[in-house]
Amino acid sequence: MSQLELREAASPPLTITDAARQAPDAVLAALGSGPDGLSQAAAVERLDAVGPNAVRTHEASAWSVLARQFRSPILILLLITAGLSLFLGDATNSLVIGVILLVSVGLGFSNEFRAERAAEALHSRVTHTAVVVREGAAAELDVTALVPGDVVRLGLGAIIPADLRLLAAKDLLCDESILTGESLPVAKTPAPVTEKASLGDLTSCLFMGTVIQSGSCTGVVVATGGRAEFGRIALGLGERQPQTEFQLGLKRFSFLLLQVAIGLTTLIFAANLLLQRPVIESLLFSLAIAVGITPQLLPAVVSTSLATGTRQLARRRVLVKRLVCIEDLGDMDILVTDKTGTLTEGRITFTAALPVAAGPDPGELFTLGLLATEADYTAAKASVIGQNPLDAALWESPQAAGFTPAGHERLDIIGFDHLRRRTSVLVRDGAGTPRIITKGSPEDVLALCGPVTAEVQALLDAQFDAGSRVVAVAAREAPGLADLTPADETGLRLAGFLVFLDPPKANARESLDRLEALGITVKIATGDNAKVAERVCDELGVLSGGTITGAEAEAMSDPELSAAAREASIFARVSPEQKARIIRLLRQSGGAVGFMGDGVNDALALHQADIGISVDSATDVAKDAADVVLLDKDLGVLADGVMEGRRIFANTIKYVLMGTSSNFGNMFSAATASVVLSFLPMLPGQILLNNLLYDTGQLAIPGDRVDREQLLAPAHWNIGFIRRFMFLFGPISSLFDFATFGLMLFVFNAAPGEFRAGWFIESIATQTLIIFAIRTRRVPFLRSRPSMGLLGASLGVVALGIFLPLSPLAGLLGFDPLPVPFFLALLGMTVVYLVLVELAKQWFFARTAQQPPAPVLPRVRRRGRDHRMARRAARFSTPGAARRGPLEPRRGRANRRKRNRVQGPSRPRKP
């Protein structure tokens, strides 16, 4: 055993409750750490002992993927039917169903597992880091590498990476709603708490998964992974996630099939009993009809489509956290986005310091800006890690090279928050008088400086009109002041403006055109001044529908803002709460809204959106809240993702429409013939073999071409549309089935074996070839070409369907040889059938009922606490196989399964 393990074995680990009651120095001592953090050697030793700071693993699990294949109601129906067939002595029927099961499960498993492996690789590229002090040096470290005793520095918007005991804090407020449900933030200080404080009253501690709403702090890690309070709760939730619109649509479709199957099966079984047919034969035939009416390989087609989409998006550097979110991406028709990095380059550069009259010179104004940064100005020049983009641009500018921190002493600071929109510091130069320096948005800083002269306003307006980002700087002397509070931010004198430039992207116009062609309305939500946002839009040639400022939005009621938001293109100077409100109202007005953001102030809106989109370079808060992460911040990449989502949905619906209409027609024909004929028109095994061949040919659909018009607008599950399609094209199929019945009975005087062989071949030919008519609303082949894969698969299935009744297996399958004239008649009937289907298709899609309905009811996506817990837990995830830390107490097998492959030990129970 290592020394650490011996110490742990001798005394139980320090709990967060115990740490809250002790002084910071005592906690550091108990954890074997200090103000300079751990040594690298000690950190490595502890990581090996306690395991990664993780409550999830994004490793693709073959067993989990295999288990998911059997959750489909269609496959469950197949499994039950196979069992009943075997029990009732029909080995052939059971064998055919078993083959169908193996094909469906095998294809679904292979494609979904490949997709999860791709998602695993992409997930590993999205890192979540924290600033950790080790051996006295600060560096960014992956949150999963944190161990007890690590000293961590955190600022505004950071998600707490582990359970921490505060060592130092400044104006610290923490949002603990994910743990406690309380919406109001909690004030935190390093002072020890009383002996009997409850978990919610541990004001000297920060909890894993909670968010810093304002201020900054330094803390020492007390508990990680499953030992942390958040980790313990997250483990109990498992991997549950809310269902997406696509999943809900699949569920509604399954219920439709279930209703049709039950109704048709019951009628057939009752009719056969009334005709005094054998009970077992009637039951097997009825079960075959129930199975035959369902598109058995729908799960495989869906998983194949999603796997194909995942691979396509991976090539475009897009990470989809859950495969089914690809469908939601294609569903989007409104995109709200920040302009920085999407419409602009996202590389902010400092351009000028503009003093006002009687103010300091440009060099002094620049120095004031450096002193008013949240980062420690004595070290900020060496590293801009953790700084906001504007402060980082100041420190990276050439002028910063001449700054000497030794001549300044910072006494206090009030950090930036999105309500005040400014940072204030109390600074003393040498032995001089302390002074307050405030830096922030011009509107908020000018409000603290008294009346604004026309000259100052003209100077500011000129910069806004030029599209520049502007930060105002103001100061005043504060003799005798040692601690700074917001109440001290009065009586300031404006020093001038710091000007920054973020030019428009060269390809932004092209990306906007692509989104517009896809029917997506792009709106901009920014914390910048309205004139700056409007200038960027003008430079890109974007026609604006109007601008709403945060102040104007605040004054509007929900109905007023909802109506205005549908028309407006720009939302300027909006707070995080206002962004979230705008997203919510846009959704409630009927749109499927996507939100793209990368900052702390975007997290609320990302949670409100139908599809949250962020980027790899975003803050942890934004990445955690997003459904999709772009590894490149580019609207063009987003357009690719939207097209991929719509392509997948279009191909999935192709299979659904073809499968349900053809299967319904065939099963209706079989049901009718079983009542009229003195023998079964097709044996149960033959029905299932027919469906297996047909469905196997349709597995090429996920790779099929999609007509461009199908990508220009989002499509949704429409059960009424599917039902109408099924009830029109199914009976058309039955008409030709009945024609085949007449041909076999009255022309060829066919025996049962010949009858079944003739209908088997006609059924395979018609329902397989109809794919080329139904796959497009255009004229097939002439104006819409199928993929070579689909063409080859379909013709191959028809050839195999014709071969089987003529092959040596014919007797085993229950088929008799057919006369040659039958095939000539079959060719003629197939041509007439395809022409009639094409005419019916043109009539069907021309009707008003088939046009996409305008959204009437709001489609509000409700997300509860469990969803937010599962989402936030995803950041504490490692790609490797799960393992149990050496210090973890042994547990039962069932309990280990419940812990969901935790990496690292669980938090021990308190005595």
Short mmCIF file of N, CA and C in Angstrom, two decimals, residues 366-368 370-373 375-383 395 399-411 426-431 435:
data_model
loop_
_atom_site.label_atom_id
_atom_site.label_comp_id
_atom_site.label_asym_id
_atom_site.label_seq_id
_atom_site.Cartn_x
_atom_site.Cartn_y
_atom_site.Cartn_z
N PHE A 366 -5.05 53.65 -21.06
CA PHE A 366 -4.80 52.23 -21.29
C PHE A 366 -4.39 51.54 -19.98
N THR A 367 -3.54 52.22 -19.18
CA THR A 367 -3.11 51.65 -17.89
C THR A 367 -4.29 51.48 -16.96
N LEU A 368 -5.21 52.44 -16.94
CA LEU A 368 -6.41 52.30 -16.11
C LEU A 368 -7.21 51.06 -16.53
N LEU A 370 -6.01 48.32 -17.86
CA LEU A 370 -5.30 47.13 -17.39
C LEU A 370 -5.53 46.90 -15.90
N LEU A 371 -5.51 47.98 -15.12
CA LEU A 371 -5.70 47.84 -13.67
C LEU A 371 -7.10 47.36 -13.33
N ALA A 372 -8.07 47.65 -14.19
CA ALA A 372 -9.47 47.28 -13.91
C ALA A 372 -9.84 45.94 -14.50
N THR A 373 -8.88 45.09 -14.78
CA THR A 373 -9.18 43.71 -15.21
C THR A 373 -9.38 42.83 -13.98
N ALA A 375 -8.46 39.74 -13.67
CA ALA A 375 -7.29 38.89 -13.42
C ALA A 375 -6.26 39.66 -12.60
N ASP A 376 -5.42 38.93 -11.94
CA ASP A 376 -4.32 39.52 -11.17
C ASP A 376 -3.37 40.21 -12.15
N TYR A 377 -3.29 41.54 -12.09
CA TYR A 377 -2.52 42.27 -13.09
C TYR A 377 -1.01 42.00 -12.98
N THR A 378 -0.58 41.42 -11.86
CA THR A 378 0.85 41.11 -11.75
C THR A 378 1.24 39.90 -12.58
N ALA A 379 0.25 39.07 -12.95
CA ALA A 379 0.55 37.85 -13.72
C ALA A 379 -0.22 37.78 -15.04
N ALA A 380 -1.14 38.73 -15.26
CA ALA A 380 -2.02 38.64 -16.43
C ALA A 380 -1.25 38.75 -17.73
N LYS A 381 -0.14 39.50 -17.72
CA LYS A 381 0.62 39.68 -18.95
C LYS A 381 1.26 38.37 -19.39
N ALA A 382 1.57 37.50 -18.45
CA ALA A 382 2.22 36.23 -18.78
C ALA A 382 1.23 35.21 -19.34
N SER A 383 -0.03 35.27 -18.89
CA SER A 383 -1.03 34.30 -19.35
C SER A 383 -2.41 34.93 -19.28
N TRP A 395 -4.39 42.78 -22.69
CA TRP A 395 -3.10 42.24 -22.25
C TRP A 395 -2.27 41.72 -23.42
N GLN A 399 0.86 47.56 -26.47
CA GLN A 399 0.98 48.58 -25.42
C GLN A 399 1.17 47.97 -24.04
N ALA A 400 0.68 46.74 -23.84
CA ALA A 400 0.78 46.12 -22.51
C ALA A 400 2.21 45.76 -22.14
N ALA A 401 3.10 45.70 -23.14
CA ALA A 401 4.48 45.34 -22.84
C ALA A 401 5.17 46.36 -21.95
N GLY A 402 4.72 47.62 -22.01
CA GLY A 402 5.35 48.65 -21.21
C GLY A 402 4.76 48.82 -19.82
N PHE A 403 3.78 48.01 -19.45
CA PHE A 403 3.14 48.13 -18.14
C PHE A 403 4.02 47.51 -17.06
N THR A 404 4.22 48.23 -15.98
CA THR A 404 5.01 47.72 -14.84
C THR A 404 4.09 47.60 -13.63
N PRO A 405 3.77 46.38 -13.22
CA PRO A 405 2.81 46.19 -12.12
C PRO A 405 3.37 46.59 -10.76
N ALA A 406 4.66 46.70 -10.64
CA ALA A 406 5.23 46.96 -9.31
C ALA A 406 4.80 48.29 -8.73
N GLY A 407 4.44 49.24 -9.57
CA GLY A 407 4.06 50.56 -9.06
C GLY A 407 2.62 50.67 -8.61
N HIS A 408 1.87 49.55 -8.62
CA HIS A 408 0.44 49.60 -8.28
C HIS A 408 0.11 48.52 -7.26
N GLU A 409 -0.84 48.82 -6.41
CA GLU A 409 -1.31 47.85 -5.40
C GLU A 409 -2.83 47.81 -5.44
N ARG A 410 -3.37 46.63 -5.70
CA ARG A 410 -4.83 46.47 -5.71
C ARG A 410 -5.29 46.16 -4.30
N LEU A 411 -6.23 46.98 -3.82
CA LEU A 411 -6.75 46.80 -2.46
C LEU A 411 -8.03 45.98 -2.43
N LEU A 426 -10.25 48.91 -6.51
CA LEU A 426 -9.69 49.94 -5.62
C LEU A 426 -8.17 49.77 -5.67
N VAL A 427 -7.49 50.79 -6.19
CA VAL A 427 -6.05 50.68 -6.48
C VAL A 427 -5.32 51.86 -5.85
N ARG A 428 -4.10 51.57 -5.35
CA ARG A 428 -3.24 52.63 -4.84
C ARG A 428 -1.91 52.57 -5.59
N ASP A 429 -1.46 53.74 -6.06
CA ASP A 429 -0.19 53.85 -6.76
C ASP A 429 0.88 54.24 -5.75
N GLY A 430 1.76 53.32 -5.43
CA GLY A 430 2.80 53.59 -4.45
C GLY A 430 2.18 53.93 -3.10
N ALA A 431 2.58 55.09 -2.54
CA ALA A 431 2.05 55.54 -1.26
C ALA A 431 0.95 56.57 -1.45
N ARG A 435 -7.74 55.01 -5.26
CA ARG A 435 -8.76 55.50 -6.20
C ARG A 435 -9.55 54.31 -6.76
#
